[in-house]
mmCIF file of C-alpha atoms in Angstrom:
data_model
loop_
_atom_site.group_PDB
_atom_site.id
_atom_site.type_symbol
_atom_site.label_atom_id
_atom_site.label_comp_id
_atom_site.label_asym_id
_atom_site.label_seq_id
_atom_site.Cartn_x
_atom_site.Cartn_y
_atom_site.Cartn_z
ATOM 1 C CA MET A 1 111.373 3.797 -46.517
ATOM 2 C CA ARG A 2 114.378 5.711 -47.329
ATOM 3 C CA LEU A 3 117.090 7.334 -44.992
ATOM 4 C CA PHE A 4 116.325 10.739 -45.018
ATOM 5 C CA THR A 5 118.499 13.536 -46.276
ATOM 6 C CA ALA A 6 117.897 17.105 -46.013
ATOM 7 C CA ALA A 7 117.986 17.748 -49.931
ATOM 8 C CA GLY A 8 114.383 17.266 -50.617
ATOM 9 C CA SER A 9 111.822 20.246 -51.700
ATOM 10 C CA ARG A 10 108.984 19.974 -48.906
ATOM 11 C CA PRO A 11 109.305 21.115 -45.560
ATOM 12 C CA VAL A 12 110.234 18.488 -43.146
ATOM 13 C CA LEU A 13 108.609 17.364 -39.975
ATOM 14 C CA LEU A 14 111.000 15.492 -37.613
ATOM 15 C CA ALA A 15 109.714 13.415 -34.275
ATOM 16 C CA LEU A 16 112.303 11.815 -32.051
ATOM 17 C CA ARG A 17 111.750 8.506 -30.161
ATOM 18 C CA ALA A 18 114.962 6.956 -29.717
ATOM 19 C CA LEU A 19 113.668 4.122 -27.947
ATOM 20 C CA LYS A 20 112.502 0.478 -28.234
ATOM 21 C CA LEU A 21 109.666 -0.814 -29.967
ATOM 22 C CA GLY A 22 106.999 -0.491 -27.417
ATOM 23 C CA ASP A 23 108.264 2.765 -27.292
ATOM 24 C CA LEU A 24 107.635 3.847 -30.907
ATOM 25 C CA LEU A 25 104.026 1.875 -31.044
ATOM 26 C CA VAL A 26 102.875 4.124 -27.925
ATOM 27 C CA ALA A 27 103.610 7.184 -30.013
ATOM 28 C CA VAL A 28 101.693 5.804 -33.332
ATOM 29 C CA PRO A 29 98.496 7.951 -32.291
ATOM 30 C CA ALA A 30 100.595 11.066 -32.054
ATOM 31 C CA LEU A 31 102.025 10.105 -35.361
ATOM 32 C CA HIS A 32 98.961 9.920 -36.812
ATOM 33 C CA GLY A 33 97.427 13.510 -35.860
ATOM 34 C CA LEU A 34 100.730 14.716 -36.894
ATOM 35 C CA ARG A 35 100.293 13.403 -40.126
ATOM 36 C CA ARG A 36 96.883 14.873 -40.613
ATOM 37 C CA ALA A 37 97.973 18.270 -39.353
ATOM 38 C CA PHE A 38 100.761 18.781 -41.465
ATOM 39 C CA PRO A 39 99.902 16.647 -44.789
ATOM 40 C CA ASP A 40 102.229 18.723 -46.879
ATOM 41 C CA HIS A 41 105.675 18.198 -44.758
ATOM 42 C CA GLU A 42 107.789 15.053 -44.923
ATOM 43 C CA LEU A 43 107.698 13.135 -41.868
ATOM 44 C CA VAL A 44 110.687 11.950 -40.959
ATOM 45 C CA LEU A 45 111.034 9.327 -37.788
ATOM 46 C CA ALA A 46 114.080 10.064 -35.723
ATOM 47 C CA VAL A 47 114.269 6.565 -33.949
ATOM 48 C CA PRO A 48 117.051 3.400 -33.807
ATOM 49 C CA GLY A 49 117.644 2.153 -37.315
ATOM 50 C CA TRP A 50 116.738 -1.314 -36.103
ATOM 51 C CA LEU A 51 113.119 -0.263 -35.766
ATOM 52 C CA GLN A 52 113.094 0.540 -39.540
ATOM 53 C CA PRO A 53 110.900 -2.556 -40.396
ATOM 54 C CA ILE A 54 108.181 -1.427 -37.956
ATOM 55 C CA ALA A 55 108.270 2.141 -38.968
ATOM 56 C CA GLU A 56 108.014 1.057 -42.503
ATOM 57 C CA LEU A 57 104.206 0.071 -41.079
ATOM 58 C CA ILE A 58 103.087 3.222 -39.724
ATOM 59 C CA PRO A 59 101.097 4.978 -42.489
ATOM 60 C CA GLY A 60 102.011 8.548 -43.398
ATOM 61 C CA VAL A 61 105.988 8.049 -42.289
ATOM 62 C CA ASP A 62 108.108 9.137 -45.253
ATOM 63 C CA ALA A 63 111.905 8.419 -44.059
ATOM 64 C CA LEU A 64 114.066 7.559 -41.070
ATOM 65 C CA LEU A 65 116.827 9.162 -39.405
ATOM 66 C CA PRO A 66 118.625 6.324 -37.479
ATOM 67 C CA THR A 67 118.987 7.546 -34.061
ATOM 68 C CA PRO A 68 120.467 5.522 -31.539
ATOM 69 C CA GLY A 69 119.957 7.226 -28.471
ATOM 70 C CA LEU A 70 120.564 10.985 -27.135
ATOM 71 C CA ASP A 71 124.377 11.085 -27.026
ATOM 72 C CA ASP A 72 125.191 13.144 -30.166
ATOM 73 C CA LEU A 73 122.967 16.009 -32.092
ATOM 74 C CA LEU A 74 121.046 14.711 -35.115
ATOM 75 C CA PRO A 75 123.393 15.170 -38.131
ATOM 76 C CA LEU A 76 121.315 17.916 -39.554
ATOM 77 C CA PRO A 77 122.087 21.632 -40.221
ATOM 78 C CA PRO A 78 120.139 24.082 -38.255
ATOM 79 C CA GLY A 79 117.056 25.344 -39.845
ATOM 80 C CA ALA A 80 116.716 22.146 -41.815
ATOM 81 C CA VAL A 81 113.717 21.150 -40.131
ATOM 82 C CA ASP A 82 110.661 22.821 -40.187
ATOM 83 C CA VAL A 83 108.638 21.504 -37.230
ATOM 84 C CA ALA A 84 110.560 19.164 -34.363
ATOM 85 C CA VAL A 85 108.499 16.908 -32.219
ATOM 86 C CA ASN A 86 109.806 15.612 -28.903
ATOM 87 C CA LEU A 87 108.121 12.382 -28.639
ATOM 88 C CA HIS A 88 111.036 11.284 -26.218
ATOM 89 C CA GLY A 89 110.777 12.908 -23.348
ATOM 90 C CA ASN A 90 111.153 16.377 -21.256
ATOM 91 C CA GLY A 91 115.068 15.844 -19.909
ATOM 92 C CA PRO A 92 117.799 18.034 -21.084
ATOM 93 C CA GLU A 93 119.480 15.416 -23.627
ATOM 94 C CA SER A 94 116.162 15.332 -25.880
ATOM 95 C CA ARG A 95 115.335 19.215 -25.515
ATOM 96 C CA ALA A 96 119.065 19.957 -26.637
ATOM 97 C CA ILE A 97 118.393 17.968 -29.541
ATOM 98 C CA ILE A 98 115.020 19.473 -30.225
ATOM 99 C CA ASP A 99 116.900 23.058 -29.617
ATOM 100 C CA ALA A 100 119.772 22.403 -32.117
ATOM 101 C CA LEU A 101 117.619 21.624 -35.237
ATOM 102 C CA GLN A 102 116.470 25.575 -34.779
ATOM 103 C CA PRO A 103 112.898 24.634 -36.352
ATOM 104 C CA ARG A 104 110.463 27.135 -36.778
ATOM 105 C CA LEU A 105 108.265 25.055 -34.923
ATOM 106 C CA ARG A 106 108.978 23.132 -31.735
ATOM 107 C CA ILE A 107 106.110 20.898 -30.117
ATOM 108 C CA VAL A 108 107.526 20.128 -26.966
ATOM 109 C CA HIS A 109 106.481 20.021 -23.182
ATOM 110 C CA ARG A 110 106.538 22.809 -21.059
ATOM 111 C CA SER A 111 110.420 23.763 -19.526
ATOM 112 C CA ALA A 112 111.990 26.645 -18.341
ATOM 113 C CA SER A 113 113.013 27.360 -22.182
ATOM 114 C CA ASP A 114 109.637 26.471 -23.302
ATOM 115 C CA PRO A 115 107.268 28.221 -20.963
ATOM 116 C CA ASP A 116 104.663 28.074 -23.498
ATOM 117 C CA GLY A 117 104.726 24.250 -23.881
ATOM 118 C CA VAL A 118 102.030 21.802 -23.076
ATOM 119 C CA PRO A 119 102.535 20.930 -19.149
ATOM 120 C CA TRP A 120 104.364 17.452 -18.387
ATOM 121 C CA LEU A 121 101.902 14.848 -16.214
ATOM 122 C CA ASP A 122 103.515 12.233 -13.767
ATOM 123 C CA GLY A 123 101.888 8.839 -14.184
ATOM 124 C CA ILE A 124 99.769 9.084 -17.358
ATOM 125 C CA LEU A 125 98.957 6.686 -20.221
ATOM 126 C CA GLU A 126 102.019 7.195 -22.296
ATOM 127 C CA ARG A 127 99.495 6.863 -25.378
ATOM 128 C CA TRP A 128 97.421 9.862 -24.054
ATOM 129 C CA ARG A 129 100.797 11.732 -23.154
ATOM 130 C CA TRP A 130 102.047 11.986 -26.830
ATOM 131 C CA ALA A 131 98.233 12.459 -28.403
ATOM 132 C CA ARG A 132 97.824 14.943 -25.787
ATOM 133 C CA LEU A 133 101.316 16.939 -26.603
ATOM 134 C CA VAL A 134 100.450 17.158 -30.395
ATOM 135 C CA SER A 135 96.683 18.113 -29.822
ATOM 136 C CA GLY A 136 98.030 21.009 -27.741
ATOM 137 C CA TYR A 137 99.649 22.275 -30.967
ATOM 138 C CA GLY A 138 96.281 21.730 -33.088
ATOM 139 C CA ALA A 139 97.183 17.808 -34.467
ATOM 140 C CA GLU A 140 94.420 16.223 -32.981
ATOM 141 C CA ALA A 141 95.089 12.891 -31.991
ATOM 142 C CA ASP A 142 93.183 10.257 -30.536
ATOM 143 C CA ALA A 143 95.220 8.196 -27.783
ATOM 144 C CA ASP A 144 93.441 4.816 -29.076
ATOM 145 C CA GLU A 145 94.221 5.233 -32.577
ATOM 146 C CA VAL A 146 97.123 2.581 -32.815
ATOM 147 C CA ARG A 147 96.697 0.788 -35.862
ATOM 148 C CA ILE A 148 99.453 0.137 -38.086
ATOM 149 C CA ASP A 149 99.856 -1.709 -41.700
ATOM 150 C CA VAL A 150 100.134 -5.776 -41.907
ATOM 151 C CA PRO A 151 103.022 -6.606 -43.825
ATOM 152 C CA GLU A 152 102.721 -7.987 -46.863
ATOM 153 C CA ARG A 153 104.903 -11.214 -45.696
ATOM 154 C CA ALA A 154 102.829 -14.064 -45.158
ATOM 155 C CA PRO A 155 103.198 -15.583 -41.139
ATOM 156 C CA LEU A 156 104.830 -18.564 -40.343
ATOM 157 C CA VAL A 157 101.580 -19.990 -39.217
ATOM 158 C CA ALA A 158 97.975 -18.308 -40.047
ATOM 159 C CA GLY A 159 95.736 -18.096 -36.594
ATOM 160 C CA ALA A 160 98.347 -19.399 -34.414
ATOM 161 C CA ALA A 161 98.536 -18.729 -30.510
ATOM 162 C CA VAL A 162 101.968 -16.712 -30.036
ATOM 163 C CA VAL A 163 103.807 -16.992 -26.869
ATOM 164 C CA HIS A 164 106.331 -14.124 -26.726
ATOM 165 C CA VAL A 165 108.781 -15.181 -23.989
ATOM 166 C CA GLY A 166 111.184 -12.334 -24.385
ATOM 167 C CA ALA A 167 111.607 -9.757 -21.642
ATOM 168 C CA PHE A 168 114.433 -6.980 -21.853
ATOM 169 C CA TYR A 169 115.123 -6.873 -18.327
ATOM 170 C CA GLY A 170 114.860 -9.575 -15.739
ATOM 171 C CA SER A 171 112.429 -7.641 -13.993
ATOM 172 C CA ARG A 172 109.723 -8.786 -16.861
ATOM 173 C CA ALA A 173 110.989 -12.381 -16.683
ATOM 174 C CA TRP A 174 107.686 -14.715 -16.003
ATOM 175 C CA PRO A 175 109.012 -17.910 -15.011
ATOM 176 C CA VAL A 176 109.709 -20.283 -17.924
ATOM 177 C CA GLU A 177 107.721 -23.254 -15.880
ATOM 178 C CA ARG A 178 104.608 -21.105 -15.909
ATOM 179 C CA PHE A 179 105.323 -20.210 -19.801
ATOM 180 C CA ALA A 180 105.442 -23.927 -20.458
ATOM 181 C CA GLU A 181 102.194 -24.468 -19.129
ATOM 182 C CA VAL A 182 100.596 -22.079 -20.927
ATOM 183 C CA VAL A 183 101.623 -23.324 -24.079
ATOM 184 C CA ARG A 184 100.492 -26.844 -22.940
ATOM 185 C CA ALA A 185 97.099 -25.566 -22.373
ATOM 186 C CA LEU A 186 96.778 -23.707 -25.728
ATOM 187 C CA GLN A 187 97.835 -26.553 -27.341
ATOM 188 C CA GLN A 188 95.066 -28.910 -25.455
ATOM 189 C CA ASP A 189 92.864 -26.526 -26.800
ATOM 190 C CA GLY A 190 93.626 -26.994 -30.396
ATOM 191 C CA ALA A 191 95.877 -23.987 -30.959
ATOM 192 C CA THR A 192 99.033 -24.206 -33.207
ATOM 193 C CA VAL A 193 101.482 -22.659 -30.503
ATOM 194 C CA VAL A 194 104.661 -20.604 -31.826
ATOM 195 C CA ILE A 195 107.195 -19.226 -29.262
ATOM 196 C CA THR A 196 108.515 -16.122 -30.182
ATOM 197 C CA GLY A 197 111.225 -13.707 -28.492
ATOM 198 C CA GLY A 198 114.508 -11.908 -29.333
ATOM 199 C CA PRO A 199 117.909 -13.229 -29.779
ATOM 200 C CA ALA A 200 119.211 -12.759 -26.210
ATOM 201 C CA ASP A 201 115.682 -15.116 -25.379
ATOM 202 C CA ARG A 202 116.754 -18.029 -27.087
ATOM 203 C CA GLU A 203 117.725 -20.078 -23.952
ATOM 204 C CA ARG A 204 114.435 -19.141 -22.208
ATOM 205 C CA ALA A 205 112.199 -20.013 -25.477
ATOM 206 C CA ASP A 206 114.134 -23.369 -25.967
ATOM 207 C CA ALA A 207 113.503 -24.085 -22.735
ATOM 208 C CA VAL A 208 109.867 -23.281 -22.531
ATOM 209 C CA GLY A 209 109.605 -25.171 -25.722
ATOM 210 C CA ARG A 210 111.177 -28.446 -24.307
ATOM 211 C CA LEU A 211 108.872 -28.296 -21.104
ATOM 212 C CA ALA A 212 105.857 -28.105 -23.201
ATOM 213 C CA GLY A 213 107.144 -30.609 -25.776
ATOM 214 C CA LEU A 214 106.817 -28.149 -28.974
ATOM 215 C CA ASP A 215 108.596 -28.966 -32.246
ATOM 216 C CA ASP A 216 111.707 -26.993 -32.488
ATOM 217 C CA GLU A 217 110.682 -25.542 -35.784
ATOM 218 C CA LEU A 218 107.995 -23.464 -33.632
ATOM 219 C CA VAL A 219 110.247 -22.102 -31.397
ATOM 220 C CA ARG A 220 111.441 -19.022 -33.233
ATOM 221 C CA ALA A 221 112.991 -16.761 -30.783
ATOM 222 C CA GLY A 222 116.263 -15.282 -32.295
ATOM 223 C CA ARG A 223 115.417 -16.787 -35.936
ATOM 224 C CA ASP A 224 113.078 -14.423 -37.349
ATOM 225 C CA ASP A 225 113.138 -10.676 -37.864
ATOM 226 C CA LEU A 226 110.595 -7.754 -36.926
ATOM 227 C CA VAL A 227 108.388 -8.194 -40.074
ATOM 228 C CA ASP A 228 108.131 -11.813 -39.428
ATOM 229 C CA LEU A 229 107.115 -11.034 -35.757
ATOM 230 C CA ALA A 230 104.661 -8.587 -37.198
ATOM 231 C CA ALA A 231 103.104 -10.959 -39.665
ATOM 232 C CA LEU A 232 102.642 -13.665 -36.929
ATOM 233 C CA ILE A 233 100.828 -11.478 -34.465
ATOM 234 C CA ALA A 234 98.738 -9.617 -36.952
ATOM 235 C CA HIS A 235 96.998 -12.943 -38.017
ATOM 236 C CA ALA A 236 97.498 -14.729 -34.479
ATOM 237 C CA SER A 237 94.433 -16.065 -32.699
ATOM 238 C CA VAL A 238 95.907 -14.903 -29.315
ATOM 239 C CA LEU A 239 99.232 -13.598 -27.858
ATOM 240 C CA VAL A 240 100.578 -14.315 -24.427
ATOM 241 C CA SER A 241 103.090 -11.823 -23.406
ATOM 242 C CA VAL A 242 104.773 -9.910 -20.558
ATOM 243 C CA ASP A 243 104.466 -5.971 -20.999
ATOM 244 C CA THR A 244 107.064 -5.704 -24.197
ATOM 245 C CA GLY A 245 106.844 -4.380 -27.518
ATOM 246 C CA ALA A 246 105.097 -7.733 -28.541
ATOM 247 C CA ALA A 247 102.247 -6.687 -26.390
ATOM 248 C CA HIS A 248 102.010 -3.225 -28.279
ATOM 249 C CA LEU A 249 101.880 -5.062 -31.619
ATOM 250 C CA ALA A 250 99.070 -7.004 -30.686
ATOM 251 C CA SER A 251 97.134 -3.529 -29.761
ATOM 252 C CA ALA A 252 97.839 -2.511 -33.043
ATOM 253 C CA TYR A 253 96.491 -4.937 -34.779
ATOM 254 C CA GLY A 254 93.780 -5.949 -32.637
ATOM 255 C CA THR A 255 95.114 -9.237 -31.888
ATOM 256 C CA PRO A 256 93.500 -10.890 -28.469
ATOM 257 C CA SER A 257 96.141 -10.713 -25.621
ATOM 258 C CA THR A 258 96.938 -11.669 -22.332
ATOM 259 C CA ILE A 259 99.579 -9.397 -20.858
ATOM 260 C CA VAL A 260 101.440 -9.926 -17.550
ATOM 261 C CA PHE A 261 102.406 -6.741 -16.133
ATOM 262 C CA GLY A 262 105.455 -6.331 -13.567
ATOM 263 C CA PRO A 263 107.412 -3.338 -12.821
ATOM 264 C CA ALA A 264 105.425 -0.992 -14.984
ATOM 265 C CA SER A 265 102.021 0.210 -14.556
ATOM 266 C CA PRO A 266 98.975 -1.131 -16.973
ATOM 267 C CA GLU A 267 97.359 2.721 -16.009
ATOM 268 C CA GLU A 268 100.816 3.911 -18.045
ATOM 269 C CA TRP A 269 101.458 1.333 -20.455
ATOM 270 C CA GLY A 270 98.309 -0.726 -20.746
ATOM 271 C CA PRO A 271 96.509 -1.737 -24.334
ATOM 272 C CA PRO A 272 93.493 0.321 -25.763
ATOM 273 C CA PRO A 273 90.114 -1.135 -25.130
ATOM 274 C CA GLY A 274 89.569 -4.231 -27.103
ATOM 275 C CA PRO A 275 90.126 -8.116 -26.826
ATOM 276 C CA HIS A 276 93.051 -7.273 -24.377
ATOM 277 C CA VAL A 277 93.518 -8.679 -20.780
ATOM 278 C CA VAL A 278 96.097 -7.314 -18.190
ATOM 279 C CA LEU A 279 97.005 -9.316 -15.252
ATOM 280 C CA THR A 280 99.465 -8.043 -12.369
ATOM 281 C CA ASP A 281 99.083 -7.431 -8.580
ATOM 282 C CA ALA A 282 99.694 -3.931 -8.195
ATOM 283 C CA ARG A 283 99.660 -4.180 -4.459
ATOM 284 C CA LEU A 284 103.109 -6.012 -4.681
ATOM 285 C CA ARG A 285 104.843 -4.113 -7.351
ATOM 286 C CA LYS A 286 108.260 -2.715 -6.935
ATOM 287 C CA GLY A 287 108.413 -0.936 -9.959
ATOM 288 C CA ASP A 288 112.383 -1.066 -10.802
ATOM 289 C CA THR A 289 112.520 -1.732 -14.414
ATOM 290 C CA PHE A 290 115.945 -2.593 -14.274
ATOM 291 C CA SER A 291 116.247 -4.892 -11.661
ATOM 292 C CA SER A 292 117.587 -8.366 -12.591
ATOM 293 C CA GLU A 293 114.878 -10.164 -10.565
ATOM 294 C CA PRO A 294 111.567 -10.572 -11.824
ATOM 295 C CA ASP A 295 108.924 -8.170 -9.976
ATOM 296 C CA PRO A 296 106.785 -9.547 -7.216
ATOM 297 C CA ALA A 297 103.515 -7.850 -9.462
ATOM 298 C CA LEU A 298 104.858 -10.091 -12.359
ATOM 299 C CA LEU A 299 105.663 -13.438 -10.070
ATOM 300 C CA ALA A 300 102.262 -12.975 -8.369
ATOM 301 C CA VAL A 301 100.006 -13.612 -11.492
ATOM 302 C CA THR A 302 100.028 -17.860 -11.831
ATOM 303 C CA ALA A 303 100.036 -19.813 -14.843
ATOM 304 C CA ASP A 304 96.002 -20.650 -14.393
ATOM 305 C CA GLN A 305 95.466 -16.979 -14.453
ATOM 306 C CA VAL A 306 97.143 -16.479 -17.758
ATOM 307 C CA ILE A 307 95.549 -19.965 -19.069
ATOM 308 C CA GLU A 308 92.064 -18.884 -18.540
ATOM 309 C CA ALA A 309 92.357 -15.315 -19.719
ATOM 310 C CA ALA A 310 94.179 -16.375 -22.824
ATOM 311 C CA LEU A 311 91.408 -18.881 -23.746
ATOM 312 C CA ARG A 312 88.662 -16.409 -22.984
ATOM 313 C CA VAL A 313 90.094 -14.233 -25.360
ATOM 314 C CA ARG A 314 91.242 -16.350 -28.006
ATOM 315 C CA ARG A 315 87.598 -18.276 -28.053
ATOM 316 C CA GLY A 316 86.156 -14.794 -28.369
#
């Protein structure tokens, strides 16, 4: 995928989503709808540059404009974009970025400056939020159309049971000891288990591997890139994870999954219909995403519950 420059001959449709992996993946249904509705446009994603390997797997996306956040306007002259889509949110920062582009058409939620926009609704499923937005402008989208392409790269292990220990915030840090119990149970069920996570999760991943007696070569946190992770999950027999980007990759590939939810609500961030099990205790949820302490709704989920669910969906 090439980086976008405003020198092409086709009209440009730019979609802003300057967030993380899971946030990008829940916007995929909206992107599918936009691609169908604007077949002659160059579809440009304004997302953080580190997400390029996943952006390349979204069918119909033509180019990437690296956008690390909302602190600065996009480096494009007014009028360079024909259609601008705010898939980021409805706050003043993202609206200002869209407004500065001066596009012919703005696909946005309703605000004081856009009284004809689609009304914003709190507490709804995120995939539906963005599918609903673009559908309101004639780009019909199905909130469950989450599929992306499978990487051409072969996975480290085909059919692995992937245990993703990553959690960007402490509020999603399900205990290491419980992850280790899950790894042991999956091994006893005959699975080759691979532990994944980002560079910041390496210590947690190593601890899980040691407790479970797993070969160091199968502890991949911080050692593999996003394409490796996508390939591994696309070909996995099951994924066990908290609510994070890896869980949304499992949804994108229809890979059976067991997802532990903490501060976020599965009613807003849960998977589409399929071989996916969500575990949480909403009665205990504090909902502080940025907390350094695990959310009680997450801690209420036991290793036995995860093991039972993971073995069930893995066996089909």
